[in-house]
Tab-separated table of C-alpha atoms in Angstrom:
chain	number	residue	atom	x	y	z
A	264	MET	CA	-6.179	-23.358	-15.910
A	265	SER	CA	-8.545	-22.047	-17.111
A	266	GLU	CA	-8.415	-19.923	-20.374
A	267	ARG	CA	-8.109	-15.985	-20.848
A	268	SER	CA	-6.948	-13.454	-23.869
A	269	ASN	CA	-3.324	-11.774	-23.225
A	270	PRO	CA	-3.524	-8.344	-23.352
A	271	GLU	CA	-1.783	-6.305	-26.419
A	272	LEU	CA	-0.218	-3.297	-27.353
A	273	PRO	CA	-2.133	-1.628	-30.220
A	274	PRO	CA	-0.201	0.340	-32.795
A	275	LEU	CA	-0.765	3.869	-32.571
A	276	PRO	CA	-3.092	5.356	-35.673
A	277	TYR	CA	-0.802	6.894	-36.946
A	278	ASP	CA	2.622	7.574	-37.739
A	279	TYR	CA	5.515	8.410	-35.270
A	280	ASP	CA	5.798	11.528	-36.091
A	281	ALA	CA	2.454	12.729	-37.243
A	282	LEU	CA	2.318	15.060	-33.929
A	283	GLU	CA	4.963	16.766	-34.303
A	284	PRO	CA	5.544	19.276	-33.068
A	285	SER	CA	3.397	18.602	-30.134
A	286	ILE	CA	4.969	15.371	-29.679
A	287	SER	CA	8.581	14.487	-31.162
A	288	GLU	CA	8.924	10.839	-32.449
A	289	GLN	CA	10.671	9.854	-29.898
A	290	VAL	CA	8.818	10.814	-26.941
A	291	LEU	CA	5.841	8.818	-29.195
A	292	HIS	CA	8.662	5.545	-29.913
A	293	TRP	CA	10.319	5.162	-25.860
A	294	HIS	CA	5.715	6.296	-24.172
A	295	HIS	CA	4.298	4.126	-26.841
A	296	ASP	CA	6.804	0.734	-27.414
A	297	THR	CA	8.269	1.287	-24.309
A	298	HIS	CA	5.781	2.539	-20.885
A	299	HIS	CA	2.636	1.656	-22.803
A	300	GLN	CA	4.462	-1.766	-23.908
A	301	GLY	CA	5.118	-2.136	-20.325
A	302	TYR	CA	1.035	-1.374	-18.758
A	303	VAL	CA	0.516	-4.257	-20.917
A	304	ASN	CA	3.340	-6.830	-20.055
A	305	GLY	CA	2.530	-5.544	-16.044
A	306	LEU	CA	-1.353	-6.668	-16.480
A	307	ASP	CA	-0.786	-9.903	-18.551
A	308	ALA	CA	1.797	-10.955	-15.299
A	309	ALA	CA	-0.554	-10.181	-13.013
A	310	GLU	CA	-3.496	-12.067	-14.366
A	311	GLU	CA	-1.323	-14.540	-14.538
A	312	THR	CA	0.590	-13.644	-10.683
A	313	LEU	CA	-3.482	-14.368	-9.832
A	314	ALA	CA	-4.647	-17.755	-12.184
A	315	ASP	CA	-2.185	-19.520	-10.973
A	316	ALA	CA	-2.394	-18.690	-7.243
A	317	ARG	CA	-6.397	-19.434	-7.741
A	318	GLU	CA	-5.243	-23.127	-9.313
A	319	SER	CA	-2.347	-23.188	-6.673
A	320	GLY	CA	-4.637	-22.081	-3.653
A	321	ASP	CA	-1.293	-20.818	-3.169
A	322	TYR	CA	-3.129	-16.620	-2.419
A	323	SER	CA	0.110	-15.393	-0.107
A	324	ALA	CA	0.825	-12.877	-3.891
A	325	THR	CA	-2.133	-12.054	-4.576
A	326	ALA	CA	-3.075	-8.758	-2.838
A	327	GLY	CA	0.163	-7.019	-4.492
A	328	ALA	CA	-1.108	-8.800	-7.994
A	329	LEU	CA	-4.011	-6.953	-7.619
A	330	GLY	CA	-2.485	-3.861	-7.362
A	331	ASP	CA	-0.633	-4.261	-10.181
A	332	VAL	CA	-3.931	-4.887	-12.024
A	333	THR	CA	-5.589	-2.123	-10.692
A	334	HIS	CA	-2.557	0.046	-12.376
A	335	ASN	CA	-1.589	-1.873	-15.387
A	336	GLY	CA	-4.363	-2.029	-16.521
A	337	SER	CA	-5.325	1.163	-15.872
A	338	GLY	CA	-2.175	2.699	-17.312
A	339	HIS	CA	-2.683	0.081	-20.753
A	340	TYR	CA	-6.615	1.198	-20.877
A	341	LEU	CA	-5.805	4.938	-20.851
A	342	HIS	CA	-2.829	5.428	-23.385
A	343	THR	CA	-4.991	3.482	-25.423
A	344	LEU	CA	-8.089	6.996	-25.468
A	345	PHE	CA	-5.397	8.994	-24.923
A	346	TRP	CA	-3.127	8.278	-28.522
A	347	GLU	CA	-7.109	7.930	-30.096
A	348	ASN	CA	-8.062	11.126	-28.870
A	349	MET	CA	-5.901	12.590	-31.117
A	350	ASP	CA	-4.629	13.106	-35.038
A	351	PRO	CA	-2.408	15.473	-36.861
A	352	ASN	CA	-5.856	16.910	-38.424
A	353	GLY	CA	-6.804	18.025	-34.337
A	354	GLY	CA	-7.037	20.642	-32.473
A	355	GLY	CA	-10.281	23.214	-32.559
A	356	GLU	CA	-12.896	23.164	-30.036
A	357	PRO	CA	-15.763	20.377	-29.710
A	358	ASP	CA	-18.796	20.886	-31.239
A	359	GLY	CA	-22.506	19.750	-31.615
A	360	ASP	CA	-24.077	16.865	-29.388
A	361	LEU	CA	-20.708	17.126	-27.038
A	362	ARG	CA	-20.217	20.821	-26.881
A	363	GLU	CA	-24.132	21.736	-25.989
A	364	ARG	CA	-22.833	18.635	-23.003
A	365	ILE	CA	-19.426	20.212	-21.947
A	366	GLU	CA	-21.196	23.806	-21.873
A	367	ALA	CA	-24.729	23.051	-20.275
A	368	ASP	CA	-22.263	21.601	-17.310
A	369	PHE	CA	-19.616	23.316	-16.737
A	370	GLY	CA	-21.542	26.523	-17.880
A	371	SER	CA	-19.272	27.036	-21.217
A	372	TYR	CA	-16.390	25.300	-23.097
A	373	GLU	CA	-13.859	28.085	-21.496
A	374	GLY	CA	-14.704	27.273	-18.254
A	375	TRP	CA	-14.801	23.612	-18.921
A	376	LYS	CA	-11.137	24.091	-20.412
A	377	GLY	CA	-9.435	26.130	-17.156
A	378	GLU	CA	-10.530	23.686	-15.283
A	379	PHE	CA	-9.359	20.564	-17.668
A	380	GLU	CA	-6.083	21.930	-17.608
A	381	ALA	CA	-5.562	23.054	-13.547
A	382	ALA	CA	-6.415	18.853	-13.367
A	383	ALA	CA	-3.353	18.566	-15.997
A	384	SER	CA	-1.211	20.808	-13.525
A	385	ALA	CA	-2.469	18.979	-10.688
A	386	ALA	CA	-2.283	15.513	-11.350
A	387	GLY	CA	0.042	13.117	-10.752
A	388	GLY	CA	-1.204	10.965	-13.294
A	389	TRP	CA	-3.684	11.482	-15.580
A	390	ALA	CA	-6.546	14.558	-16.274
A	391	LEU	CA	-9.349	13.217	-17.872
A	392	LEU	CA	-13.125	14.006	-19.016
A	393	VAL	CA	-15.224	11.341	-18.089
A	394	TYR	CA	-19.434	10.612	-18.205
A	395	ASP	CA	-20.378	9.646	-15.016
A	396	PRO	CA	-23.427	7.510	-15.565
A	397	VAL	CA	-24.894	8.136	-12.035
A	398	ALA	CA	-25.427	11.744	-12.159
A	399	LYS	CA	-26.112	11.650	-15.616
A	400	GLN	CA	-22.946	14.949	-16.663
A	401	LEU	CA	-19.869	15.380	-17.517
A	402	ARG	CA	-17.168	15.885	-15.026
A	403	THR	CA	-13.039	16.431	-14.786
A	404	VAL	CA	-10.999	14.263	-13.099
A	405	ALA	CA	-7.520	14.284	-11.912
A	406	VAL	CA	-6.564	11.383	-11.121
A	407	ASP	CA	-2.778	10.144	-9.679
A	408	LYS	CA	-0.866	7.391	-11.724
A	409	HIS	CA	-3.030	5.540	-13.116
A	410	ASP	CA	-6.083	4.516	-10.763
A	411	GLN	CA	-6.040	6.628	-7.573
A	412	GLY	CA	-8.925	9.536	-7.562
A	413	ALA	CA	-11.019	8.163	-9.867
A	414	LEU	CA	-14.607	8.141	-10.110
A	415	TRP	CA	-16.677	4.802	-9.967
A	416	GLY	CA	-18.791	4.131	-12.609
A	417	ALA	CA	-16.718	6.922	-14.553
A	418	HIS	CA	-16.454	6.452	-17.905
A	419	PRO	CA	-13.238	8.734	-19.917
A	420	ILE	CA	-14.014	10.107	-22.957
A	421	LEU	CA	-10.508	11.843	-23.252
A	422	ALA	CA	-7.707	11.050	-21.884
A	423	LEU	CA	-4.342	13.639	-20.759
A	424	ASP	CA	-1.065	12.004	-19.762
A	425	VAL	CA	0.689	14.304	-17.885
A	426	TRP	CA	3.295	11.991	-16.245
A	427	GLU	CA	6.533	12.949	-16.947
A	428	HIS	CA	7.740	10.644	-19.383
A	429	SER	CA	4.888	12.132	-21.840
A	430	TYR	CA	6.477	15.397	-21.927
A	431	TYR	CA	9.379	16.211	-20.037
A	432	TYR	CA	11.955	15.360	-23.145
A	433	ASP	CA	10.493	18.006	-25.414
A	434	TYR	CA	9.323	20.317	-22.924
A	435	GLY	CA	11.910	20.147	-20.103
A	436	PRO	CA	9.445	21.071	-16.939
A	437	ASP	CA	6.864	23.138	-18.067
A	438	ARG	CA	3.961	21.362	-18.420
A	439	GLY	CA	2.069	24.166	-18.943
A	440	SER	CA	3.422	24.255	-23.060
A	441	PHE	CA	2.997	20.168	-23.109
A	442	VAL	CA	-0.802	20.821	-22.149
A	443	ASP	CA	-1.852	23.430	-24.078
A	444	ALA	CA	0.220	21.503	-27.931
A	445	PHE	CA	-2.130	19.188	-26.715
A	446	PHE	CA	-5.756	21.216	-27.602
A	447	GLU	CA	-3.548	21.577	-30.760
A	448	VAL	CA	-4.425	17.950	-32.089
A	449	VAL	CA	-6.555	17.044	-29.763
A	450	ASP	CA	-9.064	14.698	-32.322
A	451	TRP	CA	-13.002	16.273	-30.850
A	452	ASN	CA	-14.695	13.650	-33.601
A	453	ALA	CA	-12.787	10.530	-31.864
A	454	VAL	CA	-13.950	12.439	-28.407
A	455	ALA	CA	-17.620	12.778	-30.081
A	456	ASP	CA	-18.395	9.798	-31.051
A	457	GLU	CA	-16.620	8.098	-27.840
A	458	TYR	CA	-19.540	10.652	-25.914
A	459	ALA	CA	-21.972	8.941	-27.965
A	460	THR	CA	-21.613	5.440	-27.196
A	461	VAL	CA	-21.362	6.589	-23.491
A	462	VAL	CA	-24.306	7.893	-23.431
A	463	GLU	CA	-26.741	5.727	-26.011
A	464	HIS	CA	-25.761	3.106	-23.235
A	465	PHE	CA	-26.730	4.982	-20.345
A	466	GLU	CA	-29.545	7.146	-21.448
């Protein structure tokens, strides 16, 4: 069997209580240590199934494992970005090149924010701000689960998890208040760095 690297759960970039009151310490423990770890484990198991099938020639479990790779892999990657997109000293609004690009592609920051909040309300998984390297513009994307509704080739630079496990303990069914609280801790410097890296590669 060929060697492969096992996915690992990255540590949170801040303490578990650092985002309170926007996100409680309890939710971060559950969300990071249980849910995110579950996607890491699921990705690892799916990759092992695929490797075993290639070695044995028995592909009876391959179709399910391929679906598990996209579901768990996307869950792992998006959660990693989600944690990096937040900071205890976050909030406010973007500036610099990112602000200018948002205004160019969406008309205004307020126009983009309204669209993003609508995506967060409608999505069954994630609201994303992505860079589309084909059209060379930013787009808002509403993704169900982790991998349904994604745009091929697009690179997420801002990810908001709107699965119920991300907010229900703190906000009950009031997803809108959770979205408002997320904007209180968005690390726009991290988002701008992600944007700059992507644009440098594609433009």
